[in-house]
Amino acid sequence: MLDTKDFSFFESENSFDFKGFLIKTASYWRWFLVSWVIAFTLAYQTNIRKEKIYGLETTISVKEESNPFFTSNTSLVFNWGGTSDQVQTIASTLKSRSHNELVVSKLQYYINYLKQGKYNLVDAYGEIPFFVNIDKKYGQLAGTLIKIKFLSENTYQITIDFSGDSAQLYLYSDNSIGTTAVAKGTYQANFKTGQKVILPFLNWQLEIKDNPGYYVGNEYFVSFGSFDGVVSGYQGINVEIDAKGSSILKLSLQGTNKARIVEYLNTTVQVLRDNQLSAKNQFATNTISFIDSTMIAMEEQLKRTGDELKAFTKGKNIVEIEEGGKQISDRLLEFDVKKDEVGRKLAYYNSLKSYLKNSTDFSKLPAPSVAGIDDPNVVVNVSKLISLSTQRSEMKYAVKSEKIFKDFDNQMQAIKNVLLENIATAKSSLQYELNMISGNINEAESSIKQLPEDQQELIKIQRKYDLNSNIYNTFLQKRSEADIVKAANVSDIRFIDPAKDVGGGLVGPKTGVNYVLALFLGFIIPLLFVFGIFFLNNSIQNTDDVAKLTSIPLIGVVGKKHTESNLSVFERPKSALSESFRAIRSSLQFLYKKKSVEGAKTLMITSSVSGEGKTFCSINIATVFAMSEKKTIIIGLDLRKPKIFDDFNISNDIGAVNYLIGQKSLEEIIQPTHIPFLDVITSGPIPPNPAELILSDAMIKMLDLLKKEYDYIVLDTPPIGLVSDALELAPYSDIILYVIRQNFTKKDMITLLNTRYKRNEIDNVSIILNSFESKAKYGYGYGYSYGYGYGYGSYSNGYHEDDEPKNIISRIWKFVRRKTKPKDRSGD
C-alpha cells in the first residue's frame, strides 16, 4: 500500500526565479560577447558586400497646351479633353507593360554591362569604354557571363564557360527563347572592335565609345537578360501625384547604378511625351492621310481633263468659241462646286454612319472639315470620340479595371448615339439642298443645248476641268492648314526637373538596421540558450534550491577544490575551502552536543549517486577533526567501489572486508596516514556479498572497538540512491551527512531523500552542498561563498590563502589589482 509520504514532490511548487535567471544569464557574459562579435562581424561583412542602392527622381507637369495657330476660323479641331482626364491615365501608362517595353527596347536595358568590384560583379553601365550592337534577328546567349578582355586598343578576347552541351538563347525580335548546341568547356576567341561577330550563340558588333580612356588589359563582362523580366522590373517605377498640385507627377526609381536610373527616368518621360503628342496629333494625321489619298485621285482626274481641254482647243480660235457661253459656263461651275460640296458631305456622313455602326476603334476617323462640314455638334463629337478611343487603347495594358473600360464604352456609346441623330438630320437637309442644285444644273444645261456644238463641247470640257481644279485647290488648302496646326502642336507633358546625378541619392543598404539586428540577435540567441538551460537543467543550483526542495537542514557549503588530490584541507589549511570544512566541524560539534553524544562520535557520509564528492568530504572532514588533535579514523565502507586509499598512498590489499570475514584483526587493518591523529581503514578486496557483510555482527563489534580508541569515526559509505548498504549503517551513526553537488545532483534525488527521511529510514541527517561556485554558469549565490561567512572579499584578505586563478584572464586581473591597489603606510 502506498504511503502519502511517497508524494512529497507535491510539496514544493515550482515558480520562476527571475533574479536567479538574471544572475545565471550574467554568468554567461562570455557567450554574449562572442555572439555579439560574430553577429556584428556578419553584419559588417554583409554591409560592405552589398551593392549600394540609389534613388533618383524626376518631376513633370501635365498641362493642356493650346495651339497658337488654332483660331475660331480654323477648320480643324485638335485640342480636346482636359488635364484632369490625362493625369491619372499618364500615371497608369508610366507603369504599364506596353510603355515600359518601348523604353527598355529603346535603351536596350536587357544588355547588362558588368565589371569586377571588390567583392562581386557590379553594374558598370555608363562606365565601360564600349557598347555592343546586337542583331535582333539572331539569338543571343541567355544568362551566361561573357568575359571581355581588351588585348589592344582594337582587339578583344571573349571567354565563355559552358557547363553543358547546349545553351539557351534570347531572340529579341519576338522575345522568344531557343537553344543551340555548344561544346562543353571554355570557349575563347579574339575579335576586332567593329567586327561583326557571328556565332551560333552570339551575334553582335562591339564598338568603342568616344573618349573611352585607358582600357587595354582591362576585363569586363556582358550578359543578356530576359526582355520580359527587365520590363517587369521597371514596371515598379514609383509614380506619385502631387497632393498640392494635381497636374504634377513625381517619378522615382531605385537601383545600383545612377547613370542607368537617370537615363531611364528621362527616357521614359520622353517616350511618353512622344506618344502623347502623337495621340494629340492623331486627328490631324488622320485628316492629312485622308486628304493625301483623295488628292492623288484628283491629280489624275485634273491631268486627264487638262489634256482633254488642251486637245480640244488645239488649232481652234478659243476666244471666238468662248463668246456667248462664258456666262452659262460660270453659272454651271458655281452649281457644280456646290453640288460637289453637298456630295462630299453626304459621302462623309454615310461613311461616318457605317463606321459608327461597324467599328469599335475610332482613332482613325478623319476630321469632318475635310468634307466641308462645319456643324460644331458633329465636329466636337467626332473629336471627342477619337480622343476617347485613343485613351482607351492606351489604357489597354495599363489598367486592369473593367469598370473603367465600361465607363469609356458608355461615354463613347452616348457620343455615337448623338452623332447618328446629327447625321440623320444633316442628311435630310443636304438631300433637299442637293435636289435644288440639281434642278438649277438641269436648267443651265438646257440653255447650253441652244449653243453651237463647239461651244457646247468646250463648256463640257471646261466644266470638268474647273470643277476638278476647284476641288483640288480646296483640298490643298486644307492639307496646308492641317500641316501648320500639326507642326505647331506641343506635348501636354513637360519636364519640371529632369533626373540628374548631382551626388548623393544613397538609400541603401540600411547598415544601421543590420547592426541593430546584429545587436538583437547577438543577445537573443545566447539568451534563448541560457533560458533553455535554466528550464531544462534539473540539477541543484544553489542553496535556495535545497531550501525549496527539502526541510532537511543544510549544514554547510563547500567550495570547488583547486588541488590535484582530495587532501585540500591538509595541503592548504588556510584556504577558504579549509574554512568551510571547519565551519562544518563546528556545526557537527553543535549537533553532537545537542544530541548529548558522549565519548566517541560516529559520522556517516553518503550521497545520492557516485561523483557528488562523498569521499572528498569524508577525507577533509576527518582531516579537520584530526588537525584539532582528535583521534580520528576513516572507514571505507563503499565495498563495491573502493577509492579512499589513493589519496593517502596506502595499499588496499587488506581492509574492512578482511576483518568482517574474520581473516584479520582490527589492529592489522588499521593503517596510519601522514596526517597526525588520522588513521584509515580501507575497504579491502571487493567481496561478493557487501550488504551481508555490513549487516553482520562483526560490523557492530568493529565499531564498538573503534569507539574505545578514537574520538571521531567517519564512515565513507556507498551512495544511498544506488544501493541499500548506507541504510543498513544508518542506525550505527550519530549524524548522517548527505552530500549533494552543485549542477550535478538531480532534484529528483532530493525527492527520494525526503521520502526516506519521512519514512524514518534515515534520521539525524543534514546536507552538505559541495563544489559550489557563487558565480557558476549554472548557479548563483546570493552572497554565499565557501562556507558561511567566509569568502573572497576584502574581509577575508590576510586570513585565507587565495586559490590560484584557474585561467589566464583571472591571473591577469589578479596581477592588475595587486599593482593598482594603494599601499597601506599606516604602520610605517
CSV table of N, CA and C in Angstrom, one decimal, residues 6 29 59 63 139 291 300 349 411 420 438 449 457 474 570-571 640 736 740 789:
chain,number,residue,atom,x,y,z
A,6,ASP,N,5.0,9.2,0.1
A,6,ASP,CA,5.7,8.9,-1.2
A,6,ASP,C,5.4,10.1,-2.2
A,29,TRP,N,28.4,35.9,-19.7
A,29,TRP,CA,28.7,37.1,-20.4
A,29,TRP,C,29.7,36.8,-21.6
A,59,THR,N,10.6,65.2,-62.1
A,59,THR,CA,9.2,65.8,-61.9
A,59,THR,C,8.7,66.4,-63.2
A,63,LYS,N,-0.1,69.7,-68.5
A,63,LYS,CA,-0.9,70.9,-68.7
A,63,LYS,C,-1.3,70.9,-70.2
A,139,GLY,N,19.8,34.8,-82.2
A,139,GLY,CA,19.8,34.6,-80.8
A,139,GLY,C,21.0,35.1,-80.1
A,291,ILE,N,-6.7,63.4,-96.9
A,291,ILE,CA,-6.6,64.4,-98.0
A,291,ILE,C,-5.6,63.9,-99.0
A,300,GLU,N,-5.0,62.9,-110.8
A,300,GLU,CA,-5.1,62.1,-112.1
A,300,GLU,C,-6.3,62.6,-112.9
A,349,TYR,N,-21.0,61.7,-94.3
A,349,TYR,CA,-22.0,61.2,-93.4
A,349,TYR,C,-22.3,59.7,-93.5
A,411,GLN,N,-19.5,56.2,-72.4
A,411,GLN,CA,-19.3,57.6,-73.0
A,411,GLN,C,-19.3,57.6,-74.5
A,420,LEU,N,-25.2,59.8,-84.6
A,420,LEU,CA,-26.2,59.2,-85.5
A,420,LEU,C,-27.4,60.1,-85.7
A,438,SER,N,-29.4,70.4,-108.2
A,438,SER,CA,-29.6,69.5,-109.4
A,438,SER,C,-30.6,70.2,-110.4
A,449,LYS,N,-27.7,73.7,-124.6
A,449,LYS,CA,-28.1,73.0,-125.8
A,449,LYS,C,-28.5,73.9,-127.0
A,457,GLU,N,-19.3,71.7,-126.5
A,457,GLU,CA,-18.2,70.8,-126.2
A,457,GLU,C,-17.1,71.4,-125.3
A,474,THR,N,-9.1,73.3,-103.1
A,474,THR,CA,-9.7,73.2,-101.7
A,474,THR,C,-9.0,72.2,-100.8
A,570,PHE,N,44.4,19.6,4.3
A,570,PHE,CA,45.8,19.3,4.8
A,570,PHE,C,46.8,20.1,4.0
A,571,GLU,N,46.6,20.1,2.7
A,571,GLU,CA,47.6,20.8,1.8
A,571,GLU,C,47.5,22.3,1.9
A,640,ARG,N,31.8,-1.8,-2.8
A,640,ARG,CA,31.7,-2.1,-4.2
A,640,ARG,C,32.7,-1.3,-5.1
A,736,ILE,N,24.3,11.8,10.2
A,736,ILE,CA,24.4,11.4,8.8
A,736,ILE,C,24.5,12.7,7.9
A,740,ILE,N,25.4,16.6,-1.6
A,740,ILE,CA,24.9,16.9,-2.9
A,740,ILE,C,25.9,17.9,-3.6
A,789,GLY,N,30.0,32.9,5.9
A,789,GLY,CA,30.7,34.0,6.5
A,789,GLY,C,32.1,34.2,6.0
